[in-house]
Coordinates of C-alpha atoms in Angstrom, one line a residue:
X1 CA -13.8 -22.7 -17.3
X2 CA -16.6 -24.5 -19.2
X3 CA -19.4 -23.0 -17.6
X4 CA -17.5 -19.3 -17.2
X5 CA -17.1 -19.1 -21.1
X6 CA -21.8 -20.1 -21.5
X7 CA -22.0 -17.3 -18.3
X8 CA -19.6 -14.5 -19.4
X9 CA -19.3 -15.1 -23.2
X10 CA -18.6 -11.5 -23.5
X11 CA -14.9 -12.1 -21.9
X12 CA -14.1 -15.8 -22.7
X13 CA -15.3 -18.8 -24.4
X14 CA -14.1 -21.8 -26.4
X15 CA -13.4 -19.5 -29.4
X16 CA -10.7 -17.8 -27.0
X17 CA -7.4 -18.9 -25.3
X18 CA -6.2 -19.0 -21.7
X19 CA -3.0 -19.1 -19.7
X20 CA -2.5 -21.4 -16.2
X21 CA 0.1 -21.1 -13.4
X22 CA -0.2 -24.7 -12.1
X23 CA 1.1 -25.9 -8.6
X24 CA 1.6 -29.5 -7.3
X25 CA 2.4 -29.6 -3.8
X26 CA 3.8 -33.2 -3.2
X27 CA 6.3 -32.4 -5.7
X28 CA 6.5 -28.6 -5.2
X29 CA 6.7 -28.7 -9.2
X30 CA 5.1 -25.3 -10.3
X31 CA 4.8 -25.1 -14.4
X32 CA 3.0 -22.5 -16.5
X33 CA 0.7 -24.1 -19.7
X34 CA 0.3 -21.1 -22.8
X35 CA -2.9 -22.2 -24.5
X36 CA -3.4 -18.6 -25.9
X37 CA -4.6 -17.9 -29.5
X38 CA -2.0 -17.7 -32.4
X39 CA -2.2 -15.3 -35.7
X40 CA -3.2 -17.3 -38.8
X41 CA -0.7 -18.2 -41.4
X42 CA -1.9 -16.1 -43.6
X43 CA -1.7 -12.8 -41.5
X44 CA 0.7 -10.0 -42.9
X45 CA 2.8 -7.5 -40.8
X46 CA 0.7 -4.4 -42.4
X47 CA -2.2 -6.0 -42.9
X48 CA -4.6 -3.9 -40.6
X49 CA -2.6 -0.5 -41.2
X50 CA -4.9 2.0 -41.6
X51 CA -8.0 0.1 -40.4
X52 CA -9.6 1.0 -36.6
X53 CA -11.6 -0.3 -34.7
X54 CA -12.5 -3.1 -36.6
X55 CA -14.3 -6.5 -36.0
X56 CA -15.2 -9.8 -37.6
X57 CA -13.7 -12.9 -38.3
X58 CA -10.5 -11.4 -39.6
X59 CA -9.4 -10.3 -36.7
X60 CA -9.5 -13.6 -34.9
X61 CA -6.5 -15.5 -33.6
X62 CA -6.8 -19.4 -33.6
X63 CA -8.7 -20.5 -31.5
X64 CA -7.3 -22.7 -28.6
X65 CA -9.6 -22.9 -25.5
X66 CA -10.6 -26.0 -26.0
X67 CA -6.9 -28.1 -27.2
X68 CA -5.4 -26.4 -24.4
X69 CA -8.1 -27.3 -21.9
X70 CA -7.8 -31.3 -23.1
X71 CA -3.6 -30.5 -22.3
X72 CA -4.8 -29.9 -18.9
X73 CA -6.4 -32.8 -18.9
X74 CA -4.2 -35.0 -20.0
X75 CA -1.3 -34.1 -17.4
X76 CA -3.6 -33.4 -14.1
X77 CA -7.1 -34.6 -14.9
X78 CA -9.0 -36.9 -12.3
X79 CA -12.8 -37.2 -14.0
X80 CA -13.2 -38.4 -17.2
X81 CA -13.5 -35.8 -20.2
X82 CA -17.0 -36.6 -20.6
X83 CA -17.8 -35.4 -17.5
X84 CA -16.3 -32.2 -17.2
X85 CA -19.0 -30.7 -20.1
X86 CA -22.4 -32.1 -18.3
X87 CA -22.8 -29.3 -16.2
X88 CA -22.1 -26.5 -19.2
X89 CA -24.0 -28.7 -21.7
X90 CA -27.2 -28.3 -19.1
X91 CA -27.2 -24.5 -18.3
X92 CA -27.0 -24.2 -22.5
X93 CA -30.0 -26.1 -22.9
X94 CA -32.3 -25.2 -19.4
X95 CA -31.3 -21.9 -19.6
X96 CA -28.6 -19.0 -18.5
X97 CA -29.5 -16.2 -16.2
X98 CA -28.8 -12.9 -16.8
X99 CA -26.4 -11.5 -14.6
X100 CA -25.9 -7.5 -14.4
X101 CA -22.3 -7.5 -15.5
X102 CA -23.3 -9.3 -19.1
X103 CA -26.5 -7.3 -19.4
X104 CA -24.5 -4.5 -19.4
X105 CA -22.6 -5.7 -21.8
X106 CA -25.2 -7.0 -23.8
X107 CA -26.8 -3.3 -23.6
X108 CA -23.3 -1.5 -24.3
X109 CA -22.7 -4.0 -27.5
X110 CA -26.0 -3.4 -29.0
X111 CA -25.6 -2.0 -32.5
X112 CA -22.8 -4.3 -32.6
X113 CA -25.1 -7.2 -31.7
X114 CA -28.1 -6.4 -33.5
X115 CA -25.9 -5.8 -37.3
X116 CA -24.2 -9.4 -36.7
X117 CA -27.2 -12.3 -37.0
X118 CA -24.9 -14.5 -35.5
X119 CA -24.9 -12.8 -32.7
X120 CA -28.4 -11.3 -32.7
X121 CA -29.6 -14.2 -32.9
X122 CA -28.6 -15.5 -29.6
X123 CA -28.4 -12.3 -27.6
X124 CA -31.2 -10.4 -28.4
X125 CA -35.0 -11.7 -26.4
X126 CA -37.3 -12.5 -29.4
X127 CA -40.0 -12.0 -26.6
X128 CA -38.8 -8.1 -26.2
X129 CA -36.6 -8.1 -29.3
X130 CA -33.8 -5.8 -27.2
X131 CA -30.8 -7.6 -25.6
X132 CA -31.2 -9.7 -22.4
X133 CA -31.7 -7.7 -19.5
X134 CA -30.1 -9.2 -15.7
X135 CA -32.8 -11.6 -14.8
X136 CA -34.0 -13.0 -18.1
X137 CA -32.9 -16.6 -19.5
X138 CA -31.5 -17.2 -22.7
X139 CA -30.3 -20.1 -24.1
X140 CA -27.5 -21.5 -26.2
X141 CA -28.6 -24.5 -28.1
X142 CA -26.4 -25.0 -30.9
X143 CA -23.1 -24.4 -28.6
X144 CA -24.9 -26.9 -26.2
X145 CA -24.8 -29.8 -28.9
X146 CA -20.9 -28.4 -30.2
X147 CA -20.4 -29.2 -26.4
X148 CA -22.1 -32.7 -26.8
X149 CA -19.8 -33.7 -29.5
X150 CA -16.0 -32.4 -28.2
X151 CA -17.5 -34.3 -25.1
X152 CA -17.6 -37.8 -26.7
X153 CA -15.1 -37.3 -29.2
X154 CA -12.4 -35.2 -27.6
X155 CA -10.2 -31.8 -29.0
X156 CA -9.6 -33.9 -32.3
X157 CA -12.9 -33.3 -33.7
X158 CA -11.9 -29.3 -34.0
X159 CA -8.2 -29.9 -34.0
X160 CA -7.7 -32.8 -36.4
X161 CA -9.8 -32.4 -39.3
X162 CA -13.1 -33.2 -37.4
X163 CA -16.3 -32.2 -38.3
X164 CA -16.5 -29.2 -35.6
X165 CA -13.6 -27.7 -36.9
X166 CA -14.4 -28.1 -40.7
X167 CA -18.1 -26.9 -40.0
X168 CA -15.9 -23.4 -37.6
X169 CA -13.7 -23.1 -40.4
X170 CA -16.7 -22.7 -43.0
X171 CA -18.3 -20.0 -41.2
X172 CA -15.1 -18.2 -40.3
X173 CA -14.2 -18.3 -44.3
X174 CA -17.8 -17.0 -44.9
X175 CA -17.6 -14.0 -42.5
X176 CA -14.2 -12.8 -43.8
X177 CA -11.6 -14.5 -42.0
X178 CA -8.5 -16.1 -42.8
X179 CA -7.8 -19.3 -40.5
X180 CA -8.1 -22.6 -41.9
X181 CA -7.8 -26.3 -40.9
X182 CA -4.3 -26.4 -41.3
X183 CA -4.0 -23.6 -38.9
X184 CA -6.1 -25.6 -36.4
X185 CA -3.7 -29.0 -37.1
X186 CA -1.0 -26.6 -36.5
X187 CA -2.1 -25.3 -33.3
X188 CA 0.0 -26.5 -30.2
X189 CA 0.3 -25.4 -26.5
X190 CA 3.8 -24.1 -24.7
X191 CA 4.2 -25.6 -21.4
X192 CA 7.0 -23.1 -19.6
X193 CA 9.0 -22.6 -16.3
X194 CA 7.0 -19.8 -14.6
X195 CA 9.2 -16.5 -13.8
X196 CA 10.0 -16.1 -9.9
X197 CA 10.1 -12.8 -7.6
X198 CA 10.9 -12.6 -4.1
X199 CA 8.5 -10.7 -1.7
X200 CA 9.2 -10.1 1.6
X201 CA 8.9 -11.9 4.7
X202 CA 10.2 -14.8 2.3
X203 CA 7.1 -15.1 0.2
X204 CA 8.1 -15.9 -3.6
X205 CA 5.5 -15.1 -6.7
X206 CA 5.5 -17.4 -9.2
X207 CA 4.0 -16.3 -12.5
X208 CA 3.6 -16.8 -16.2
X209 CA 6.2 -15.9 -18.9
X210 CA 6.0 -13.8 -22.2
X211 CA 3.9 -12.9 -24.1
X212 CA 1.7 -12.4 -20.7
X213 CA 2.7 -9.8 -18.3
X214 CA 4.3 -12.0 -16.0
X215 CA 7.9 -10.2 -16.0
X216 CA 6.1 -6.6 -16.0
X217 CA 4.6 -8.1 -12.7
X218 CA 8.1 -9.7 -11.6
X219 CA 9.5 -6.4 -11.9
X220 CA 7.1 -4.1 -10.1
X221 CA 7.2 -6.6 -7.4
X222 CA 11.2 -6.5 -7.4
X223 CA 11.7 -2.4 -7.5
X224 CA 8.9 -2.2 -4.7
X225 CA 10.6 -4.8 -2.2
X226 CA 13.1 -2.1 -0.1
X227 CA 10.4 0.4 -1.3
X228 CA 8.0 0.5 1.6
X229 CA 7.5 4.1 3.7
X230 CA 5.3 4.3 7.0
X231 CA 3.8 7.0 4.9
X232 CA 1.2 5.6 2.5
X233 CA 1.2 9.1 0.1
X234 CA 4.9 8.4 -0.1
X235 CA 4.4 4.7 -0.8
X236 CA 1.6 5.3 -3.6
X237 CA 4.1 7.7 -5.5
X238 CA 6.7 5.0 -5.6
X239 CA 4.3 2.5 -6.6
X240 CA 3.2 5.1 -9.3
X241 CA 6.7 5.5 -10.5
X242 CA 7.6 2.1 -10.9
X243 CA 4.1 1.3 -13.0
X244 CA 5.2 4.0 -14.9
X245 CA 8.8 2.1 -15.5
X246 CA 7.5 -1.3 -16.1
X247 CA 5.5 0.1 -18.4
X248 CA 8.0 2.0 -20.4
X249 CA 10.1 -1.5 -20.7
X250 CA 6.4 -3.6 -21.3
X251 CA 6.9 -1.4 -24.9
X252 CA 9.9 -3.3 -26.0
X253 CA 8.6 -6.7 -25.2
X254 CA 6.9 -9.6 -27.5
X255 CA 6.4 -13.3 -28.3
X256 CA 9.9 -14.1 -27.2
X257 CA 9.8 -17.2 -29.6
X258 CA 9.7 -15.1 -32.6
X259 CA 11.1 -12.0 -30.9
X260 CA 15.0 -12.8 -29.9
X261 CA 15.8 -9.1 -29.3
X262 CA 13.9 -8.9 -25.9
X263 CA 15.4 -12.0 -24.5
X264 CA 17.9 -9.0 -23.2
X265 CA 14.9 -6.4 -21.2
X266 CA 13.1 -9.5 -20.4
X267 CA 16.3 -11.1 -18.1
X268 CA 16.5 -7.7 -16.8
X269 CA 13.0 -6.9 -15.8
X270 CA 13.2 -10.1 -13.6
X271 CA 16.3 -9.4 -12.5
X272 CA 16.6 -7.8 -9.3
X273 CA 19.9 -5.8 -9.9
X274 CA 17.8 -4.3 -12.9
X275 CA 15.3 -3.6 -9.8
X276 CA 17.9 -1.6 -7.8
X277 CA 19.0 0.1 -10.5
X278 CA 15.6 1.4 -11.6
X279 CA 15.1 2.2 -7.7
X280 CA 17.7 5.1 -7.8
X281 CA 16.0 6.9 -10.8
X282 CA 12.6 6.8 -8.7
X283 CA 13.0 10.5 -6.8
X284 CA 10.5 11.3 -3.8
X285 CA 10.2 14.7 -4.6
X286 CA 8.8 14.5 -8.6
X287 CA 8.8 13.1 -11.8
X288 CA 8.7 13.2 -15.0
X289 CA 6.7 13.9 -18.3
X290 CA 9.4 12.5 -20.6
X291 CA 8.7 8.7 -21.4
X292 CA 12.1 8.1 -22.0
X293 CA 13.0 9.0 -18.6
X294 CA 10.9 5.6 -18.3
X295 CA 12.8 3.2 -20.7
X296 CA 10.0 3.8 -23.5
X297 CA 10.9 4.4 -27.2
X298 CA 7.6 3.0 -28.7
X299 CA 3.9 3.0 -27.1
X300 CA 1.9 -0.4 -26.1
X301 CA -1.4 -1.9 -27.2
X302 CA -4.1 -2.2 -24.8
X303 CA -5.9 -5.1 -24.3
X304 CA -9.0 -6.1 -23.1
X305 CA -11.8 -8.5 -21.8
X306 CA -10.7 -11.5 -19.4
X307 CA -12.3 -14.0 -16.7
X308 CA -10.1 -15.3 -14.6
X309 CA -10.2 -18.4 -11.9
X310 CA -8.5 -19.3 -8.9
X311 CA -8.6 -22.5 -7.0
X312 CA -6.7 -24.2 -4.6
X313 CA -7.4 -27.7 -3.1
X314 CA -7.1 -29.4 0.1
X315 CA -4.1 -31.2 -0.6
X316 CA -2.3 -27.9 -1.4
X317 CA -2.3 -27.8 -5.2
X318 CA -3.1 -25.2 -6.9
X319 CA -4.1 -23.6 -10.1
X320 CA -4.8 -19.4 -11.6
X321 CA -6.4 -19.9 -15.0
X322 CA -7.0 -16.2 -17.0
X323 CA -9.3 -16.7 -20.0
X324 CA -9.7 -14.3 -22.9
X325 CA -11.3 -13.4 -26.3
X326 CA -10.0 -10.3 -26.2
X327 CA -12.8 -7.9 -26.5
X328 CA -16.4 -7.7 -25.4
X329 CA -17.2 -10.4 -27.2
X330 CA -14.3 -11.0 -28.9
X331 CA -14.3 -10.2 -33.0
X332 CA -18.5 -9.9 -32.8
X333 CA -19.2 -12.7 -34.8
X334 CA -20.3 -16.2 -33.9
X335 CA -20.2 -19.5 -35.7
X336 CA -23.8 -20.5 -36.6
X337 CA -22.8 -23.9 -36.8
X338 CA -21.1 -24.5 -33.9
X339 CA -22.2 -21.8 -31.5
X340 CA -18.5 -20.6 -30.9
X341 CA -18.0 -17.3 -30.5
X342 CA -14.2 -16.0 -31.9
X343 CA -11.9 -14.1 -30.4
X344 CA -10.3 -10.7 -32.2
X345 CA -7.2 -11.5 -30.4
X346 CA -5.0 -10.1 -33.6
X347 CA -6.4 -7.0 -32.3
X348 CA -4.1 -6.7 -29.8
X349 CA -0.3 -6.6 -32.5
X350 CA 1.0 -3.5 -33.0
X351 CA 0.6 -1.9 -37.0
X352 CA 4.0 -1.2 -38.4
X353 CA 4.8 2.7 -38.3
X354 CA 1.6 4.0 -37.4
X355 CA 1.9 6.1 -34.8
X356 CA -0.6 6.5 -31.5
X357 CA -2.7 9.6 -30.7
X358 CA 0.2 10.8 -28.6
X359 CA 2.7 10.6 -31.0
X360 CA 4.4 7.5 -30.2
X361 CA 5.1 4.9 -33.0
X362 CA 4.0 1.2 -32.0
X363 CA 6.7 -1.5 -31.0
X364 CA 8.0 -3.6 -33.5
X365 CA 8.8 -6.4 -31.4
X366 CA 4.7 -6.9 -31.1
X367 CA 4.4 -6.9 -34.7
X368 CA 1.9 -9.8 -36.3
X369 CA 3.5 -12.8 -37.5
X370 CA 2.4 -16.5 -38.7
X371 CA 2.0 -18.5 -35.4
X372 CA 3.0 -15.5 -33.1
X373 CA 1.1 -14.5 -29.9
X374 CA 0.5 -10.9 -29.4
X375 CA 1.7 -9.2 -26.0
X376 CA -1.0 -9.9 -23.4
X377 CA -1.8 -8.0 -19.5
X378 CA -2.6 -11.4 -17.8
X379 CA -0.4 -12.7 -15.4
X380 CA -1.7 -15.5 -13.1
X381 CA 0.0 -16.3 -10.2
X382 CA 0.6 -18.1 -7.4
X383 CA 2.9 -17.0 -4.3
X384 CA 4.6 -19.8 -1.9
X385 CA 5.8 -19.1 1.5
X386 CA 9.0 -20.7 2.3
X387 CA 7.6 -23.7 3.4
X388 CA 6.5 -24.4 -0.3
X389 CA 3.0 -24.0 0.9
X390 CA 0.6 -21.8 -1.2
X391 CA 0.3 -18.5 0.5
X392 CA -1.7 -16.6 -2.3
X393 CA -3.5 -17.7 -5.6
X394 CA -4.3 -14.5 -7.6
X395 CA -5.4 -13.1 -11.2
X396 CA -7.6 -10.9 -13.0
X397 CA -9.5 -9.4 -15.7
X398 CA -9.1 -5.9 -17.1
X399 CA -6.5 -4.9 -19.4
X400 CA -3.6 -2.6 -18.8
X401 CA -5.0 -2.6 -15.2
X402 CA -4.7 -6.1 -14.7
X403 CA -1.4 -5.9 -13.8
X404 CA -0.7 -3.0 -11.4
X405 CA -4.0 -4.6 -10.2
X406 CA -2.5 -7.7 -9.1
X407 CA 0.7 -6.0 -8.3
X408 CA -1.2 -3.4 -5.4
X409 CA -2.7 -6.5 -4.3
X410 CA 0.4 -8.5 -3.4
X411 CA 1.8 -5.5 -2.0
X412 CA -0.9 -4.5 -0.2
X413 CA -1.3 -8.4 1.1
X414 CA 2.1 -9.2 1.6
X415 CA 4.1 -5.9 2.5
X416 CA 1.4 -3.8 4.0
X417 CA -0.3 -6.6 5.9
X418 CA -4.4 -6.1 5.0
X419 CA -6.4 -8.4 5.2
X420 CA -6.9 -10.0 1.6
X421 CA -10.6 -8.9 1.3
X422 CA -9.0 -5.4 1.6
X423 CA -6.1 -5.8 -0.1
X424 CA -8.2 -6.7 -3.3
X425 CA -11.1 -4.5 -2.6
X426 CA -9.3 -1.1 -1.5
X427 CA -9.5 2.1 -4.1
X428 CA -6.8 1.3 -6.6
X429 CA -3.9 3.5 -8.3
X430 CA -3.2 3.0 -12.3
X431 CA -1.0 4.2 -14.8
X432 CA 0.7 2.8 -18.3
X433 CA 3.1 5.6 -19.0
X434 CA 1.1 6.9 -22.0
X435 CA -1.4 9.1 -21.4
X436 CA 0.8 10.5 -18.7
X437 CA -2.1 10.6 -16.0
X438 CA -2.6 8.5 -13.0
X439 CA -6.6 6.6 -13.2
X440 CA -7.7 6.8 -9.5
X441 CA -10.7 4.8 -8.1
X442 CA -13.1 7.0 -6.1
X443 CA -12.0 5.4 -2.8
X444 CA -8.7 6.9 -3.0
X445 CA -8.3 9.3 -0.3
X446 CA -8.1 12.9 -1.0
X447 CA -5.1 13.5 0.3
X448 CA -3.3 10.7 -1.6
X449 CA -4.4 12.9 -4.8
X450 CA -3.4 16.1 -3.5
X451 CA 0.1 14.7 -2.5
X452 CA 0.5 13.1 -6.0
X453 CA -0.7 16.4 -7.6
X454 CA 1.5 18.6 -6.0
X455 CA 4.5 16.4 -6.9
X456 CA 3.5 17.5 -10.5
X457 CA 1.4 14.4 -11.4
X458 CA -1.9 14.6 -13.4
X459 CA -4.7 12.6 -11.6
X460 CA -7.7 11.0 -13.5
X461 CA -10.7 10.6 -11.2
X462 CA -12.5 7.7 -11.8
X463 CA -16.4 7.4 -11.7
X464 CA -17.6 4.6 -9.6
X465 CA -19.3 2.9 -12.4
X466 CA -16.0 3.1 -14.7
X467 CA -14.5 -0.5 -15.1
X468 CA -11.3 -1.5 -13.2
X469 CA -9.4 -4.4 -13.0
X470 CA -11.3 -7.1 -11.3
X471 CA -9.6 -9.7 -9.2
X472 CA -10.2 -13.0 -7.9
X473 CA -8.0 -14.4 -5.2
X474 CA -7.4 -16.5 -2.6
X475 CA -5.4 -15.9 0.6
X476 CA -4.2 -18.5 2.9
X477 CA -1.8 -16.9 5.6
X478 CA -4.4 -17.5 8.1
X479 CA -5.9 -20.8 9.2
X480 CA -8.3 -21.1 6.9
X481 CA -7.8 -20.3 3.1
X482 CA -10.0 -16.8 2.3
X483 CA -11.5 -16.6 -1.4
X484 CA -12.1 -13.1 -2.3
X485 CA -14.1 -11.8 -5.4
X486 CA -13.8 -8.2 -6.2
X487 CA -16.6 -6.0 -5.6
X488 CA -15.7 -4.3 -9.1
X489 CA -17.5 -7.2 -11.1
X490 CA -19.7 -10.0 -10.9
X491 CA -18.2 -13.2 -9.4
X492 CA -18.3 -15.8 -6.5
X493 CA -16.3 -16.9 -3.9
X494 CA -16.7 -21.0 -3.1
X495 CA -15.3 -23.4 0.2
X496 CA -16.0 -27.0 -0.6
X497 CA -15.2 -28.8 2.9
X498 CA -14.3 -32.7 1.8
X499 CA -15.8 -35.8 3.8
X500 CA -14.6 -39.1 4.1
X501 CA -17.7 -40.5 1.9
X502 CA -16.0 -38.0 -0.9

């Protein structure tokens, strides 16, 4: 995760936050660690009402990357601490290449980059004086020696009054933003029971609780079980339909530790009576413009950029790590001192009675708070068979799409037997309710669309070069386990076979 947040610092970094679904084999003990940025303590409920689009230091969360990454440690950690930064401290200081998915980035974030000499100062080429381009080495110096230090001196010296964290707290101050030491001393992790679906052919998901998606992904996975048609059109509409459910309920959801009133939705989108209740009002011959028809009174806020990381190990354990800073580069400003670049996670809590483009006024239960974590699309998981071995480790990057993204996948894995390079690579179906229009990847076959169109749905075509969820996985019904990168994004797929001298 290290190295991921030097090579795609446009999606995650140690000025961001992450969320692990953790498995232990020998003890079958599955548990889910929250390491995800929290608002400040000096955040108000209206205090970006009536401000878009905006970046900088005051819309960073805490940062937590790196204290939840030492958690890890601590509970399941076989090198020493040291270690684990020596090869991220190296690529800082010999140089980072370019890939095409961060120039374009780089390229797309330009004004952005070039206004902020934080970031300017590391992203643009002083040899061409334009952002990298895929090929071209930069380096990252100053986050290489930040590195050094939390290295040899552990989480404390950003967490506990160190000198990293006083020297990230000056900057943040001096670019407008509002967290402070004590906000970093206050900082903890959640570890949490993961939530649990059934699949069929007695496969069971295991995935992250609130504020993460976990339970929209619980419940898609639930409605969809008794759903399955030999006809694919008919099979995608469902699929449509219940998106377009989970989604109406994702609106009433929120940091259930501030938030009591969605302890009551929550139970029920992983409940599967909920699910066969929901099933009846899914019809196979239409639907429906009115979002209440879907359980939705208020609209949702997108979020955005995410890495994510899958790895399972020969003894069976296994780990699905998502990483975020929210937004291309999180709040577009980077702490000269230590090199971190923040997140603009606060980006993603609803404003009190503003309404969206569409009309809809934002939910309330995703309003900011002191301490509170804003509603987030990740949802790592890991599925089991019912030999408690690890069947499926899956996550991904992308927003809204990340989870009817990792939903089709599981389906299309699990239910519709494909292999898993298809099952992650085929064209993909979205939709969040509001717009009321299904996204469709190129790949989707005509007469899919035409099926869906004549039922009365509206159908978005996507461009190939429009950005999708991107997944990475690992499937292991076979003999062999089969990693799988999507072909939507930039990634790598690795199988380390162990010796004896190892």
């Amino acid at each position: 995760m290290l190295c991921e947040g030097v090579v795609l610092p446009h999606s995650m970094g140690l000025g961001g936050g992450f969320t692990a679904t953790i498995y232990t084999k020998k003890t079958g003990h599955m548990e889910v660690l929250t390491a995800l940025e929290t608002a400040p303590a000096a955040v108000t409920e209206d205090m970006f009402v009536g401000q878009e689009n905006i970046n900088g230091a005051i819309t960073s969360g805490v940062p937590s990357a790196v204290y939840g990454y030492w958690k890890l440690h601590q509970k399941y950690g076989k090198l020493p601490w040291e270690r684990l930064f020596e090869p991220t401290i190296e690529i800082c200081r010999r140089g980072i290449l370019v890939s095409r998915h961060l120039a374009g980035a780089l390229a797309h974030n330009e004004e952005h980059i070039r206004n902020e000499i934080s970031m300017s100062e590391v992203f643009i080429n002083p040899a061409t004086n334009d952002p990298y381009k895929e090929g071209e080495i930069m380096y990252r110096h100053v986050l290489a020696n930040t590195l050094e230090i939390v290295a040899i001196e552990g989480p404390e010296v950003i967490y506990r009054g160190g000198r990293i964290g006083r020297m990230l707290i000056e900057d943040i101050k001096a670019t407008g933003g509002i967290i402070t030491e004590h906000d970093l001393k206050d900082y903890d992790v959640r570890w949490e029971k993961p939530l649990r679906a059934r699949i069929n052919n007695g496969h069971e998901l295991f995935t992250s609780p609130l504020p993460s998606s976990g339970a929209v992904l619980a419940f898609i996975l639930n409605v969809m079980e008794s759903m399955y048609v030999s006809s694919r059109d008919k099979y995608w509409h469902r699929l449509i339909e219940t998106y377009k459910h989970a989604f109406g309920y994702r609106t009433k959801l929120g940091d259930i530790h501030f938030e009591p009133s969605v302890r009551e939705i929550y139970k029920n989108l992983i409940n599967p009576k909920f699910a066969a209740k929901i099933r009846k009002l899914i019809l196979d011959d239409r639907t429906f413009e009115d979002i209440s028809y879907y359980g939705a009174n208020y609209s949702n806020v997108e979020d955005h950029g995410t890495a994510h990381i899958s790895v399972l190990a020969p003894n069976g354990d296994a780990i699905s790590v998502t990483s975020t800073i929210n937004g291309p580069f999180g709040a577009k400003v980077r702490s000269r001192q230590t090199g971190i670049i923040l997140n603009n996670e606060m980006d993603n809590f609803s404003k009190p009675d503003v309404m969206s483009a569409f009309n809809i006024p934002a939910s309330p239960a995703n309003n900011i708070k002191p301490g509170k974590r804003p509603m987030s699309s990740i949802c790592p998981s890991i599925v089991l068979d019912d030999g408690g071995n690890v069947a499926l480790v899956v996550g991904g990057a992308g927003a809204f799409k990340i989870t009817t993204s990792v939903a089709q996948a599981i389906l299309h894995y699990f239910v519709l037997r494909e292999p898993i390079q298809e099952a992650v690579n085929s064209g993909r179906l979205h939709h969040h309710l509001v717009p009321m229009v299904i996204d469709a990847e190129p790949e989707v076959p005509k007469h899919t669309i035409n099926y869906l169109l004549n039922l009365g749905h509206k159908v978005n075509i996507l461009t190939k070069d429009t950005a999708f969820s991107a997944l990475t996985a690992i499937g292991y019904m076979e003999d062999e386990p089969e990693p799988v990168c999507d072909h939507r994004r930039i990634g790598s797929a690795v199988v380390v076979e162990l010796t004896n001298d190892n």
